[in-house]
């Protein structure tokens, strides 16, 4: 894992088309702004995990309904 230090209003660049900017630092919270192409999904970790779990459950239901026919 690459660890970088940034101050408010400073950015990092990922590839040529993703910019992550520190928008605000307030106490123990950091607000990030992410500028990425629409085809690049950007999610908080817990949202990403929920999406993966939902897809896994949908796939299991489809496989179950197919095997019961």
Tab-separated table of N, CA and C in Angstrom:
chain	number	residue	atom	x	y	z
A	1	UNK	N	0.851	-1.177	0.000
A	1	UNK	CA	0.000	0.000	0.000
A	1	UNK	C	0.895	1.239	0.000
A	2	UNK	N	0.593	2.145	-0.869
A	2	UNK	CA	1.271	3.437	-0.909
A	2	UNK	C	0.569	4.378	0.060
A	3	UNK	N	1.320	5.011	0.949
A	3	UNK	CA	0.761	5.960	1.906
A	3	UNK	C	1.340	7.330	1.600
A	4	UNK	N	0.462	8.302	1.390
A	4	UNK	CA	0.878	9.659	1.063
A	4	UNK	C	0.314	10.638	2.084
A	5	UNK	N	1.035	11.698	2.319
A	5	UNK	CA	0.529	12.788	3.154
A	5	UNK	C	0.079	13.916	2.241
A	6	UNK	N	-1.098	14.455	2.507
A	6	UNK	CA	-1.632	15.572	1.734
A	6	UNK	C	-2.284	16.542	2.695
A	7	UNK	N	-2.258	17.793	2.360
A	7	UNK	CA	-2.952	18.827	3.120
A	7	UNK	C	-4.246	19.160	2.389
A	8	UNK	N	-5.099	19.924	3.052
A	8	UNK	CA	-6.345	20.347	2.433
A	8	UNK	C	-6.062	21.042	1.106
A	9	UNK	N	-6.875	20.748	0.109
A	9	UNK	CA	-6.773	21.272	-1.258
A	9	UNK	C	-5.612	20.693	-2.065
A	10	UNK	N	-4.924	19.703	-1.545
A	10	UNK	CA	-3.877	19.026	-2.311
A	10	UNK	C	-4.454	17.746	-2.910
A	11	UNK	N	-3.857	17.296	-4.012
A	11	UNK	CA	-4.403	16.168	-4.767
A	11	UNK	C	-3.341	15.119	-5.038
A	12	UNK	N	-3.839	13.944	-5.433
A	12	UNK	CA	-2.991	12.915	-6.024
A	12	UNK	C	-3.633	12.523	-7.349
A	13	UNK	N	-2.825	12.058	-8.265
A	13	UNK	CA	-3.287	11.639	-9.588
A	13	UNK	C	-3.093	10.129	-9.700
A	14	UNK	N	-4.120	9.445	-10.170
A	14	UNK	CA	-4.051	8.009	-10.443
A	14	UNK	C	-4.263	7.832	-11.934
A	15	UNK	N	-3.324	7.136	-12.551
A	15	UNK	CA	-3.278	7.046	-14.017
A	15	UNK	C	-3.271	8.466	-14.555
A	16	UNK	N	-3.890	8.697	-15.660
A	16	UNK	CA	-3.961	10.050	-16.226
A	16	UNK	C	-5.331	10.670	-16.037
A	17	UNK	N	-6.281	9.903	-15.468
A	17	UNK	CA	-7.661	10.372	-15.515
A	17	UNK	C	-8.413	10.347	-14.185
A	18	UNK	N	-7.722	10.095	-13.082
A	18	UNK	CA	-8.376	10.086	-11.777
A	18	UNK	C	-7.620	11.032	-10.847
A	19	UNK	N	-8.360	11.964	-10.267
A	19	UNK	CA	-7.771	12.924	-9.338
A	19	UNK	C	-8.496	12.795	-7.997
A	20	UNK	N	-7.738	12.578	-6.934
A	20	UNK	CA	-8.286	12.514	-5.583
A	20	UNK	C	-7.767	13.744	-4.842
A	21	UNK	N	-8.696	14.576	-4.358
A	21	UNK	CA	-8.340	15.827	-3.692
A	21	UNK	C	-8.843	15.817	-2.257
A	22	UNK	N	-7.993	16.252	-1.344
A	22	UNK	CA	-8.417	16.435	0.046
A	22	UNK	C	-9.224	17.727	0.075
A	23	UNK	N	-10.516	17.612	0.295
A	23	UNK	CA	-11.414	18.761	0.277
A	23	UNK	C	-11.423	19.453	1.632
A	24	UNK	N	-11.462	18.635	2.707
A	24	UNK	CA	-11.563	19.212	4.041
A	24	UNK	C	-11.040	18.222	5.068
A	25	UNK	N	-10.411	18.737	6.094
A	25	UNK	CA	-9.979	17.935	7.240
A	25	UNK	C	-10.625	18.554	8.465
A	26	UNK	N	-11.438	17.749	9.149
A	26	UNK	CA	-12.146	18.251	10.334
A	26	UNK	C	-12.035	17.190	11.423
A	27	UNK	N	-11.180	17.452	12.417
A	27	UNK	CA	-10.973	16.475	13.476
A	27	UNK	C	-10.377	15.201	12.907
A	28	UNK	N	-11.063	14.074	13.148
A	28	UNK	CA	-10.566	12.791	12.651
A	28	UNK	C	-11.210	12.381	11.328
A	29	UNK	N	-11.892	13.307	10.680
A	29	UNK	CA	-12.550	13.013	9.398
A	29	UNK	C	-11.872	13.780	8.272
A	30	UNK	N	-11.734	13.097	7.148
A	30	UNK	CA	-11.168	13.695	5.947
A	30	UNK	C	-12.200	13.571	4.838
A	31	UNK	N	-12.521	14.676	4.200
A	31	UNK	CA	-13.436	14.645	3.049
A	31	UNK	C	-12.596	14.648	1.787
A	32	UNK	N	-12.878	13.691	0.915
A	32	UNK	CA	-12.151	13.556	-0.337
A	32	UNK	C	-13.067	13.859	-1.504
A	33	UNK	N	-12.529	14.514	-2.496
A	33	UNK	CA	-13.218	14.691	-3.764
A	33	UNK	C	-12.536	13.803	-4.787
A	34	UNK	N	-13.325	13.076	-5.555
A	34	UNK	CA	-12.764	12.146	-6.539
A	34	UNK	C	-13.315	12.499	-7.908
A	35	UNK	N	-12.427	12.820	-8.801
A	35	UNK	CA	-12.787	13.135	-10.178
A	35	UNK	C	-12.307	11.979	-11.041
A	36	UNK	N	-13.261	11.207	-11.560
A	36	UNK	CA	-12.928	10.017	-12.345
A	36	UNK	C	-13.903	9.906	-13.510
A	37	UNK	N	-13.493	9.229	-14.579
A	37	UNK	CA	-14.413	9.006	-15.698
A	37	UNK	C	-15.646	8.229	-15.230
A	38	UNK	N	-16.772	8.445	-15.908
A	38	UNK	CA	-18.027	7.789	-15.515
A	38	UNK	C	-17.927	6.266	-15.534
A	39	UNK	N	-17.087	5.725	-16.402
A	39	UNK	CA	-16.991	4.265	-16.495
A	39	UNK	C	-16.153	3.657	-15.369
A	40	UNK	N	-15.556	4.479	-14.522
A	40	UNK	CA	-14.777	3.994	-13.381
A	40	UNK	C	-15.661	4.053	-12.134
A	41	UNK	N	-16.063	2.893	-11.603
A	41	UNK	CA	-16.900	2.915	-10.400
A	41	UNK	C	-16.094	3.385	-9.198
A	42	UNK	N	-16.687	4.255	-8.396
A	42	UNK	CA	-16.060	4.757	-7.174
A	42	UNK	C	-17.082	4.605	-6.050
A	43	UNK	N	-16.731	3.806	-5.033
A	43	UNK	CA	-17.635	3.544	-3.915
A	43	UNK	C	-16.855	3.585	-2.609
A	44	UNK	N	-17.545	3.918	-1.518
A	44	UNK	CA	-16.971	3.694	-0.192
A	44	UNK	C	-16.850	2.180	-0.014
A	45	UNK	N	-15.898	1.748	0.794
A	45	UNK	CA	-15.633	0.321	0.956
A	45	UNK	C	-16.873	-0.450	1.382
A	46	UNK	N	-17.625	0.077	2.361
A	46	UNK	CA	-18.791	-0.659	2.858
A	46	UNK	C	-19.890	-0.754	1.798
A	47	UNK	N	-20.010	0.239	0.940
A	47	UNK	CA	-20.983	0.187	-0.153
A	47	UNK	C	-20.538	-0.845	-1.186
A	48	UNK	N	-19.255	-0.853	-1.511
A	48	UNK	CA	-18.709	-1.825	-2.456
A	48	UNK	C	-18.954	-3.257	-1.965
A	49	UNK	N	-18.705	-3.493	-0.669
A	49	UNK	CA	-18.932	-4.831	-0.108
A	49	UNK	C	-20.411	-5.214	-0.176
A	50	UNK	N	-21.313	-4.270	0.077
A	50	UNK	CA	-22.752	-4.549	-0.002
A	50	UNK	C	-23.157	-4.880	-1.438
A	51	UNK	N	-22.604	-4.180	-2.409
A	51	UNK	CA	-22.891	-4.462	-3.820
A	51	UNK	C	-22.411	-5.863	-4.178
A	52	UNK	N	-21.191	-6.211	-3.760
A	52	UNK	CA	-20.667	-7.550	-4.039
A	52	UNK	C	-21.550	-8.634	-3.420
A	53	UNK	N	-21.987	-8.416	-2.172
A	53	UNK	CA	-22.826	-9.403	-1.492
A	53	UNK	C	-24.172	-9.543	-2.197
A	54	UNK	N	-24.745	-8.433	-2.619
A	54	UNK	CA	-26.011	-8.463	-3.331
A	54	UNK	C	-25.880	-9.243	-4.644
A	55	UNK	N	-24.803	-9.007	-5.364
A	55	UNK	CA	-24.569	-9.740	-6.623
A	55	UNK	C	-24.377	-11.230	-6.351
A	56	UNK	N	-23.659	-11.541	-5.257
A	56	UNK	CA	-23.442	-12.941	-4.912
A	56	UNK	C	-24.768	-13.630	-4.589
A	57	UNK	N	-25.633	-12.955	-3.822
A	57	UNK	CA	-26.934	-13.532	-3.476
A	57	UNK	C	-27.815	-13.690	-4.712
A	58	UNK	N	-27.807	-12.698	-5.601
A	58	UNK	CA	-28.583	-12.797	-6.840
A	58	UNK	C	-28.121	-13.985	-7.677
A	59	UNK	N	-26.812	-14.164	-7.781
A	59	UNK	CA	-26.271	-15.286	-8.550
A	59	UNK	C	-26.675	-16.617	-7.920
A	60	UNK	N	-26.608	-16.691	-6.594
A	60	UNK	CA	-26.993	-17.931	-5.903
A	60	UNK	C	-28.473	-18.234	-6.123
A	61	UNK	N	-29.330	-17.195	-6.084
A	61	UNK	CA	-30.763	-17.408	-6.337
A	61	UNK	C	-31.006	-17.896	-7.770
A	62	UNK	N	-30.303	-17.297	-8.729
A	62	UNK	CA	-30.460	-17.731	-10.121
A	62	UNK	C	-30.025	-19.187	-10.287
A	63	UNK	N	-28.906	-19.538	-9.688
A	63	UNK	CA	-28.421	-20.917	-9.784
A	63	UNK	C	-29.387	-21.874	-9.095
A	64	UNK	N	-29.961	-21.460	-7.972
A	64	UNK	CA	-30.900	-22.297	-7.246
A	64	UNK	C	-32.181	-22.498	-8.039
A	65	UNK	N	-32.694	-21.424	-8.643
A	65	UNK	CA	-33.929	-21.541	-9.418
A	65	UNK	C	-33.694	-22.359	-10.685
A	66	UNK	N	-32.513	-22.297	-11.253
A	66	UNK	CA	-32.193	-23.096	-12.440
A	66	UNK	C	-32.090	-24.566	-12.078
A	67	UNK	N	-31.497	-24.883	-10.938
A	67	UNK	CA	-31.322	-26.286	-10.548
A	67	UNK	C	-32.637	-26.912	-10.067
A	68	UNK	N	-33.616	-26.101	-9.690
A	68	UNK	CA	-34.901	-26.628	-9.215
A	68	UNK	C	-35.891	-26.860	-10.356
A	69	UNK	N	-35.515	-26.548	-11.560
A	69	UNK	CA	-36.470	-26.704	-12.689
A	69	UNK	C	-36.393	-28.069	-13.281
